[in-house]
Every structure is written in C-alpha cells, then in structure tokens.
Coordinates of C-alpha atoms in Angstrom, one line a residue:
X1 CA -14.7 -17.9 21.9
X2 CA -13.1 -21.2 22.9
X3 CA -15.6 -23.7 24.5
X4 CA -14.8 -26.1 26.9
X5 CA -17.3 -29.3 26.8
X6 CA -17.6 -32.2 29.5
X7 CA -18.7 -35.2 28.4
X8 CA -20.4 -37.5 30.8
X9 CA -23.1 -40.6 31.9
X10 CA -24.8 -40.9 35.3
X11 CA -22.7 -38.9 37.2
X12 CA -24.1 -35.5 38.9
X13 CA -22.1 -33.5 40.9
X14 CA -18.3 -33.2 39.0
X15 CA -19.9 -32.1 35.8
X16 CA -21.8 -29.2 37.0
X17 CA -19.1 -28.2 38.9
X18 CA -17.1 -28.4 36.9
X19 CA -18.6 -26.2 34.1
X20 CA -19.5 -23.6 37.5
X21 CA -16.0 -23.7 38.4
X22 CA -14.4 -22.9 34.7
X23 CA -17.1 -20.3 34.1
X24 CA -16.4 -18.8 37.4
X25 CA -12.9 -18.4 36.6
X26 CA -14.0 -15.4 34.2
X27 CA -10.8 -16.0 31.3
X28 CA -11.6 -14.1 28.2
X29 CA -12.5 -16.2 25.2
X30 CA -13.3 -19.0 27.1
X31 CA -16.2 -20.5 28.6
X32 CA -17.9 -24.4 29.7
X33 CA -21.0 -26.3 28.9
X34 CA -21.7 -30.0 28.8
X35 CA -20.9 -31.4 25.7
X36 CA -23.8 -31.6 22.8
X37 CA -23.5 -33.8 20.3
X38 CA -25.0 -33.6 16.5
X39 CA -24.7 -36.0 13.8
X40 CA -20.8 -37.0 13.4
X41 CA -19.1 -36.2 10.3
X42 CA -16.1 -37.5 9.4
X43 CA -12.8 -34.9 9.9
X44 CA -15.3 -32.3 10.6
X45 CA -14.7 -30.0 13.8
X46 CA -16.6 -30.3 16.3
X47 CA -16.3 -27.0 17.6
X48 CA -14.8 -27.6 21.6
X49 CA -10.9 -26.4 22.3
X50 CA -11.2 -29.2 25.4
X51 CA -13.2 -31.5 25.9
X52 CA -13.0 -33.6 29.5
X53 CA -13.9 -37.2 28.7
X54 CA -15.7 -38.9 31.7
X55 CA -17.9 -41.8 30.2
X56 CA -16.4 -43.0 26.1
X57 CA -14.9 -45.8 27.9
X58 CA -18.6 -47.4 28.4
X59 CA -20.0 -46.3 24.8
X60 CA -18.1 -46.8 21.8
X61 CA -20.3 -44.2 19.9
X62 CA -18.6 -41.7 22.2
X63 CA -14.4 -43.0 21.4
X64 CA -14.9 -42.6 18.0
X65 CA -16.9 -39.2 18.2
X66 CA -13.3 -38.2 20.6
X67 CA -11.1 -40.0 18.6
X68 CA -12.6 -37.5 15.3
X69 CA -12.8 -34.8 17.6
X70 CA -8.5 -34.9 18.1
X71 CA -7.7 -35.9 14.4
X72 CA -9.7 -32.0 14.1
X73 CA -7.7 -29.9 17.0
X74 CA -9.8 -30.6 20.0
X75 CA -7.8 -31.6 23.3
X76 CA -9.2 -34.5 25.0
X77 CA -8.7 -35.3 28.7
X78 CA -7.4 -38.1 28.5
X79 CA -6.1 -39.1 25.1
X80 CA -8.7 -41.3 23.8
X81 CA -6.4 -43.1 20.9
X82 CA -4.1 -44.0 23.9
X83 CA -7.1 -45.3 26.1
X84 CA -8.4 -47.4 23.6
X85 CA -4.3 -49.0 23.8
X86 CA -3.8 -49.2 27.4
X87 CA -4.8 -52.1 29.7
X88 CA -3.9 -52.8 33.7
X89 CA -1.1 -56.0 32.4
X90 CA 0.7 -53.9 30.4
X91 CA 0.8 -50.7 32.9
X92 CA 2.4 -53.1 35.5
X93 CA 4.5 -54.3 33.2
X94 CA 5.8 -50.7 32.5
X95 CA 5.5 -50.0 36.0
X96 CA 8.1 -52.4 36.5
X97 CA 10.1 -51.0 34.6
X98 CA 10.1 -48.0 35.4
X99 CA 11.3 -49.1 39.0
X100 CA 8.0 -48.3 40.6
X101 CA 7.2 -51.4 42.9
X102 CA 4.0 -53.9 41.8
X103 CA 3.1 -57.5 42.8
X104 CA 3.9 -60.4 41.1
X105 CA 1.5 -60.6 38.1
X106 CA 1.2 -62.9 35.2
X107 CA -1.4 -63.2 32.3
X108 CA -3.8 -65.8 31.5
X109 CA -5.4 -66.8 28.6
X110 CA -8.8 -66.8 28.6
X111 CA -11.0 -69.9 30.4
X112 CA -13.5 -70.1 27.1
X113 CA -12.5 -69.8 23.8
X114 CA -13.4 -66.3 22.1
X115 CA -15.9 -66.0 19.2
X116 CA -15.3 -67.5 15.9
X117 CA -12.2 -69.2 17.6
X118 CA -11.5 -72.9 18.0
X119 CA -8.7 -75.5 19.2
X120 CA -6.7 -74.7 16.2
X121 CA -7.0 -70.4 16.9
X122 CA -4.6 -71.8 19.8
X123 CA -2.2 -74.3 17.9
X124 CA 0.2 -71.5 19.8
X125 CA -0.5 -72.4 23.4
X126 CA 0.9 -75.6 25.0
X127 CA -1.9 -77.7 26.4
X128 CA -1.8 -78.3 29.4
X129 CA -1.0 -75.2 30.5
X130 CA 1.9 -74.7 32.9
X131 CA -0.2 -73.7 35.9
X132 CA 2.5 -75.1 38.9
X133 CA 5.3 -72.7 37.2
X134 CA 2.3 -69.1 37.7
X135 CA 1.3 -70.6 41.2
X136 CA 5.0 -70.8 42.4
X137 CA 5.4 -67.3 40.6
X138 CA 3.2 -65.2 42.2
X139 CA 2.0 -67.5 45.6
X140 CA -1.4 -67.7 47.9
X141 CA -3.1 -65.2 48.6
X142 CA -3.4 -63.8 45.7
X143 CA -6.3 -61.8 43.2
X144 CA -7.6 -63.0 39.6
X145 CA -8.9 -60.0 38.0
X146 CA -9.4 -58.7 34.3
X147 CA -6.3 -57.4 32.7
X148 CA -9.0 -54.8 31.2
X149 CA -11.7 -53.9 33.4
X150 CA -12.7 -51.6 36.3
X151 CA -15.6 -50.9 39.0
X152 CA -14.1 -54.4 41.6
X153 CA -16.6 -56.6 38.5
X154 CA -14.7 -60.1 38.1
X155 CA -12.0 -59.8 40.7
X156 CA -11.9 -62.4 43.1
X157 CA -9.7 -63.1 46.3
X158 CA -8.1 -67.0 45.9
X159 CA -6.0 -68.6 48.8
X160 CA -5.1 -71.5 47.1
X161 CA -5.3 -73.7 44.1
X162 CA -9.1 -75.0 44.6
X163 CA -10.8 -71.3 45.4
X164 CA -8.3 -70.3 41.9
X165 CA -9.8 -72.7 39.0
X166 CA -13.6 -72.5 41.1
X167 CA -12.8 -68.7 40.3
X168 CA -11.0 -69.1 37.2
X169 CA -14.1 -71.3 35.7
X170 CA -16.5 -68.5 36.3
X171 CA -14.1 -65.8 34.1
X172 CA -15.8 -66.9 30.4
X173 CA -13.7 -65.4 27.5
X174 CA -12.5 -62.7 29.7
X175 CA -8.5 -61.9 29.8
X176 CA -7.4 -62.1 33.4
X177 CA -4.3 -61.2 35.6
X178 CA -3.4 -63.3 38.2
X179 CA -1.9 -61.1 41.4
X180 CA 0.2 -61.7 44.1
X181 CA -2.0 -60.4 47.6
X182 CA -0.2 -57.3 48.9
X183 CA -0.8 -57.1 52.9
X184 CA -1.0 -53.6 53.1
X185 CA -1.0 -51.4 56.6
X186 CA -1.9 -48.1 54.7
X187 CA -3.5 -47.8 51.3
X188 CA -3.4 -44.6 49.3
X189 CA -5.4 -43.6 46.3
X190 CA -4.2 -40.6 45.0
X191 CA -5.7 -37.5 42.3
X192 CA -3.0 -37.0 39.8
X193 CA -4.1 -33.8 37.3
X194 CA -2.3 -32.4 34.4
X195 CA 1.0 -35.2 35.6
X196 CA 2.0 -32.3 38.0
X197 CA -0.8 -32.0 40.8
X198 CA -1.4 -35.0 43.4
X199 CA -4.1 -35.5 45.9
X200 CA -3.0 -38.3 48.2
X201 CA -6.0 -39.7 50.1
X202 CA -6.3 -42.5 52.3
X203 CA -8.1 -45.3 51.5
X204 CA -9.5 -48.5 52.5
X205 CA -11.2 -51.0 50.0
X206 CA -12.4 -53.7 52.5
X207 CA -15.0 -50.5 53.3
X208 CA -18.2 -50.4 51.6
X209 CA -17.9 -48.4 48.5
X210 CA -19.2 -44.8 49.7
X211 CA -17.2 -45.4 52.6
X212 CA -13.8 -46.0 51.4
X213 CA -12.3 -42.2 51.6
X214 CA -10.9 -42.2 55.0
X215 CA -11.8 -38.6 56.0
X216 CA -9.8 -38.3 59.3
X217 CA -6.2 -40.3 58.7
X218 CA -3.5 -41.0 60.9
X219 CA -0.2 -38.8 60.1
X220 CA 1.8 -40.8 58.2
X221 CA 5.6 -40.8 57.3
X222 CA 7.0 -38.0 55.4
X223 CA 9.2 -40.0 53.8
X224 CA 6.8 -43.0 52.5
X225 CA 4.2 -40.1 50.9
X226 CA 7.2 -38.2 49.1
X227 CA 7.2 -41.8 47.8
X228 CA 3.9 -41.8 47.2
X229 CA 3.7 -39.1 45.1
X230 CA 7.0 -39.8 43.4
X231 CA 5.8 -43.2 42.1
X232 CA 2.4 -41.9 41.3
X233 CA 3.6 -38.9 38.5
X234 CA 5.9 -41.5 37.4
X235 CA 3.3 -43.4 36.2
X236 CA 1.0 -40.7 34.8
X237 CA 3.9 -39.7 32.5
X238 CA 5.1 -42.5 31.4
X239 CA 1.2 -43.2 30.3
X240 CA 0.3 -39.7 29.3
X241 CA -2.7 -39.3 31.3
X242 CA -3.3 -35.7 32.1
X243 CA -5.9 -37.6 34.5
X244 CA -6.0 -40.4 36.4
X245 CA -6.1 -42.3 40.2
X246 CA -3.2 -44.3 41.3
X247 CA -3.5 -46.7 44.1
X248 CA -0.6 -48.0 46.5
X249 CA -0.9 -50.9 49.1
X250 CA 1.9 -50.2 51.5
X251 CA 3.8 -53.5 52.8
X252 CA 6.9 -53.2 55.1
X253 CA 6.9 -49.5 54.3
X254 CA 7.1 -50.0 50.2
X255 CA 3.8 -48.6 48.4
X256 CA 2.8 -51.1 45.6
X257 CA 1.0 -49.9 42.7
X258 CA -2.3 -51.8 42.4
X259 CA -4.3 -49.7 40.1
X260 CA -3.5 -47.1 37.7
X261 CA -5.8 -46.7 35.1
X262 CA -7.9 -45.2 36.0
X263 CA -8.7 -42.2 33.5
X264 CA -12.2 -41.7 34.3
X265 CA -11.6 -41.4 38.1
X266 CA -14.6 -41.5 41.0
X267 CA -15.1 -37.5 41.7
X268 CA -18.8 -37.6 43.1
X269 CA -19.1 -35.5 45.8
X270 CA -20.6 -37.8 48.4
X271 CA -18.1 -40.8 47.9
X272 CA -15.0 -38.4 47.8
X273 CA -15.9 -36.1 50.4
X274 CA -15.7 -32.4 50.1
X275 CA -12.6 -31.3 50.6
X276 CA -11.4 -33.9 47.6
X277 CA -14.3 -33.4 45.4
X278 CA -13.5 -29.6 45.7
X279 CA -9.2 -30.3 45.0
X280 CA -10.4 -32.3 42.0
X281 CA -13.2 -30.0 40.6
X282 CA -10.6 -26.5 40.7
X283 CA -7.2 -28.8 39.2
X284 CA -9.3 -30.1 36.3
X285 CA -10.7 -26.8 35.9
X286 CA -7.1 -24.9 35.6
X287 CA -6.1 -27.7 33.4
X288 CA -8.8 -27.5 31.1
X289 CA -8.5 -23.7 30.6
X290 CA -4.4 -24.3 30.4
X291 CA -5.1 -26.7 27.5
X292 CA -7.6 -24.6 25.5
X293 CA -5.5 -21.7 25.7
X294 CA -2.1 -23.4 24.6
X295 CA -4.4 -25.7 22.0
X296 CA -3.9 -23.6 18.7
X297 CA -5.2 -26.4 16.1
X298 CA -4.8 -29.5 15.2
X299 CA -1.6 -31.5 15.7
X300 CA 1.5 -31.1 13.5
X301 CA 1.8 -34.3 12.6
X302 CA -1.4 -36.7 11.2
X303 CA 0.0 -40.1 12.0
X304 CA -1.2 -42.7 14.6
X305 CA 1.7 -42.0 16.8
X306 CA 1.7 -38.3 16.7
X307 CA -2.1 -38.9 18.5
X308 CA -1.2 -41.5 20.9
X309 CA 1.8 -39.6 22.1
X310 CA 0.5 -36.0 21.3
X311 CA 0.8 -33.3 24.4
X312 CA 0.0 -29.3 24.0
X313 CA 2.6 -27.6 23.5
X314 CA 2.8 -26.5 27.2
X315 CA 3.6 -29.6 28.6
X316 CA 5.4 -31.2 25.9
X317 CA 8.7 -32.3 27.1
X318 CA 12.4 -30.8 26.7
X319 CA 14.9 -33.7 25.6
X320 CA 16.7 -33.3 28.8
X321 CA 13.3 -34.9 30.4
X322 CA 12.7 -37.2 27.8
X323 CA 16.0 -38.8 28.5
X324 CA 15.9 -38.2 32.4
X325 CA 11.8 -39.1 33.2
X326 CA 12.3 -39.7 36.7
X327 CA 15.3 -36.9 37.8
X328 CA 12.0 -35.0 36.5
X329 CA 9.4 -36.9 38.6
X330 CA 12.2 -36.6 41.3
X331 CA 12.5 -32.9 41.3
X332 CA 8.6 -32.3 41.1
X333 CA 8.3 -33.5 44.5
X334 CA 10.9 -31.4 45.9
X335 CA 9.3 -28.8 44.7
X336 CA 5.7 -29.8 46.5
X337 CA 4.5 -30.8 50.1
X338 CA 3.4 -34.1 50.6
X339 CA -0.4 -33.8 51.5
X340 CA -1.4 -35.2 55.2

C-alpha cells in the first residue's frame, strides 16, 4: 500500500479535503492521511510515496524532516531542496529572461548590518550607496518589499524618495527588492498544478484579504488570458514547482508577473470560494496519486543537483523540450481553454 501524507499548520479545510478527495478516488494500493511524524532518523524512510508539503516553509524542523524524506524515495510537492534555494529577486530575474514581462526591480542591501557582521563584512559595498542611479532605474510609485518573504509583511507603497528611506529605515537586516508600481486594470492570480493545469482567477489586492477572489468577473480578452496562462506554466517549469500561484498586474494589455512563489498557495475554502477551492482540492489530488504511482524509489542519482532538479519519471522532460521550454509552454495552451 502506498500512502499519501499532507503535511500542514493552521489551515482546516484543503487538508481534509484533500485526504476525502484522494481516498474517494478508490485507486488500488493507494490511500491519504495527514502526515504523522516519529522521531527522525537520518536516511531512514519515512514510509509516504507523496507527501504534499503545506507548512515546512514556517518550521525548519519540518524542511529537514522533507529534505530526509526525498534523499529516501518520497515525492514532495513542492521540492523542498529547491524551496530552500529560491527567493522572489531571483525568480524575476529568470522571469526576465525567460521573456515573461516583470517590473523594474533591483536589490538592496540590507538597512542594518546582519549578526556577527561589521563595516569591514562590507569592505565590498561602495559607501555611499548609489541610490539616484536605482531611483532613476525603476521610478515613483513604486513597492519595497522582502526579496524573501510572503503574507503582504514588510511591503510598503513609496511615491517618492522621503516615503522610500522613512520605509527603508524600518526594514532591519531584512533583504529587500525595490519595484517599479505596475498600474494594473485587471489582476489575475492563477492555480498552476502539476506545471500543466491553470486556474485563472480574478483578483484584486486593494480588497481586504477574504475578499480578494473576485467571484463574478467581467469577460475578459481571449487573447490576454491565453497570455495569462502561457506566462504562468512558463514560470512553473522553469522553477519546477508542481505547485504554485502566479500573479499578473495587467498594464496596457501586458500581464506583469508580480508574485510567483508561491509554493504553499492560499486554498481555504472561505477566502478562495468554492468553485476554486473545489479546482484546487481534485488537481492536487490527481497529481498526488499520479506521483505515487510513477514514484518507484528513490532517485537515480544521490547528488545535490539530481534533488533540486529531480521530476518523476512522468513528467520528466524529452530533450526536444528541454531545448524548446516555451514551444512547449506554447503548445499546452493550444491544447486548453482559457478559463473565464
């Protein structure tokens, strides 16, 4: 019997579901529970084909328990060696790229020196910093936000130079990202599941949080959500989440990726509304079963990069889509109705 295990915090409603949903599906040899954890030993199984990581990104206990869990056969939604890598600076870097449209961004060292550091830790840095060269860069209005973080915490909307350093002065040792203010018209966040299925729902952040799922949107241009969805598998390949939300503020017609890692996505039933919390709930279940039945061990290879860059063999990728990602990404969306 394979088991499929969810692990997860304070959330209610996706992880019960969840396991009802898998279970319901009656596949032989496999069935779901929540995740129970005994003492960790290391390379010792763990004894889950899948397991559907919703909370290691807040407890470290919970990475490494994943992390020990791969490195012994167990698939892990989403890849929890190339979690711990990723961060928002370097996803719109790649994002660029990749020719999928971002705002001006730049990074910014820290306002406080990190622990155990001093002036000399930053002999590297030319004091003073070149401040007029990022303000000309990426312009007024614009948002200072961590180039690691999540949940809106430490973002702030600056108009000019004054409301930047009274923002900037409150930021402590944290890393931030500097952003140039999209003026958006539409605003998209968008399901992506197993880098082939995409929910695109519209969205509006200046809402109050439970309120931000627009539940009864305008029709909107074929053309701009084929886009959409394009730009938003794109993305998830390129960063091998098998999991994530991708957010687009539309300007003059061109979606601009704002967020996109996001591998622990929002699926609560009362914030999402139904008929997305019940998309999300039955694609994470077919993935989770499609994964434990093509996961037949551990994987071939034990080096660092054949875990950061390891897929089932079911969605690993043919040479010809190596070498052509987005003729790929292209023809996936041919293939699917953009979702009004």
């Amino acid at each position: 019997m394979k088991k499929i295990g969810i692990l997860f915090g304070m959330e209610n409603t996706f992880p019960q579901a969840f396991v009802d949903k898998v279970n319901s599906m009656n596949v032989n040899g496999i069935t779901a529970e929540f995740v129970a954890i005994g003492p960790v030993k290391e390379a010792v199984s763990c004894g889950y084909s899948v397991i559907v990581d919703r909370i290691s990104h807040d407890v470290p206990f919970y990475r490494a328990y994943l992390k020990n869990a791969v490195l012994t056969g167990t698939h892990v939604i989403n890849n929890p060696f190339w979690w711990s890598a990723d961060d928002k600076f370097f996803n719109y870097a790649l994002a660029a790229k990749l020719g999928v449209a971002v705002p001006k961004t730049v990074i910014l060292p820290s306002k406080q020196m990190p622990p155990d550091t001093n002036d000399i830790s930053f002999r590297n840095l030319p004091y003073p910093y070149d401040w007029k060269s990022v303000f000309e860069y990426v312009g007024f209005p614009a948002f200072l936000k961590p180039h690691d973080g999540g949940g809106w915490k430490d973002v702030f909307h600056v108009h000019d130079e004054r409301e930047f350093f009274e923002a900037y002065d409150q930021t402590r040792t944290l890393c931030m990202t500097l952003q140039a203010a999209v003026k958006f018209r539409e605003y998209f966040r968008c399901y992506v599941v197993g880098q082939k299925d995409v929910r695109i729902m519209p969205y509006d952040p200046s809402r109050p949080h439970a309120e931000r799922y627009v539940m009864n949107p305008p029709t909107y241009d074929p053309a701009l959500l084929a886009r959409v969805e394009k730009d938003a598998l794109t993305l998830c390949k390129a960063l091998g989440y098998d999991l994530n939300t991708v957010e687009f503020a539309v300007e003059d017609g061109i979606p601009y990726a704002i967020d996109f890692m996001n591998p622990a996505p929002d699926a609560d039933r009362v914030s999402v509304g139904e008929e997305n919390f019940n998309w999300i709930v039955e694609k994470v279940a077919e993935l989770a079963v499609e994964r434990a039945l093509a996961n037949e061990g551990a994987p071939p290879e034990l080096r660092w990069s054949s875990f950061l860059g390891y897929q089932s063999p079911s969605t690993a990728s043919t040479p010809s889509e190596k070498a052509e990602p987005k003729a790929a990404a292209t023809k996936a969306v041919r293939q699917k109705k953009p979702i009004k």
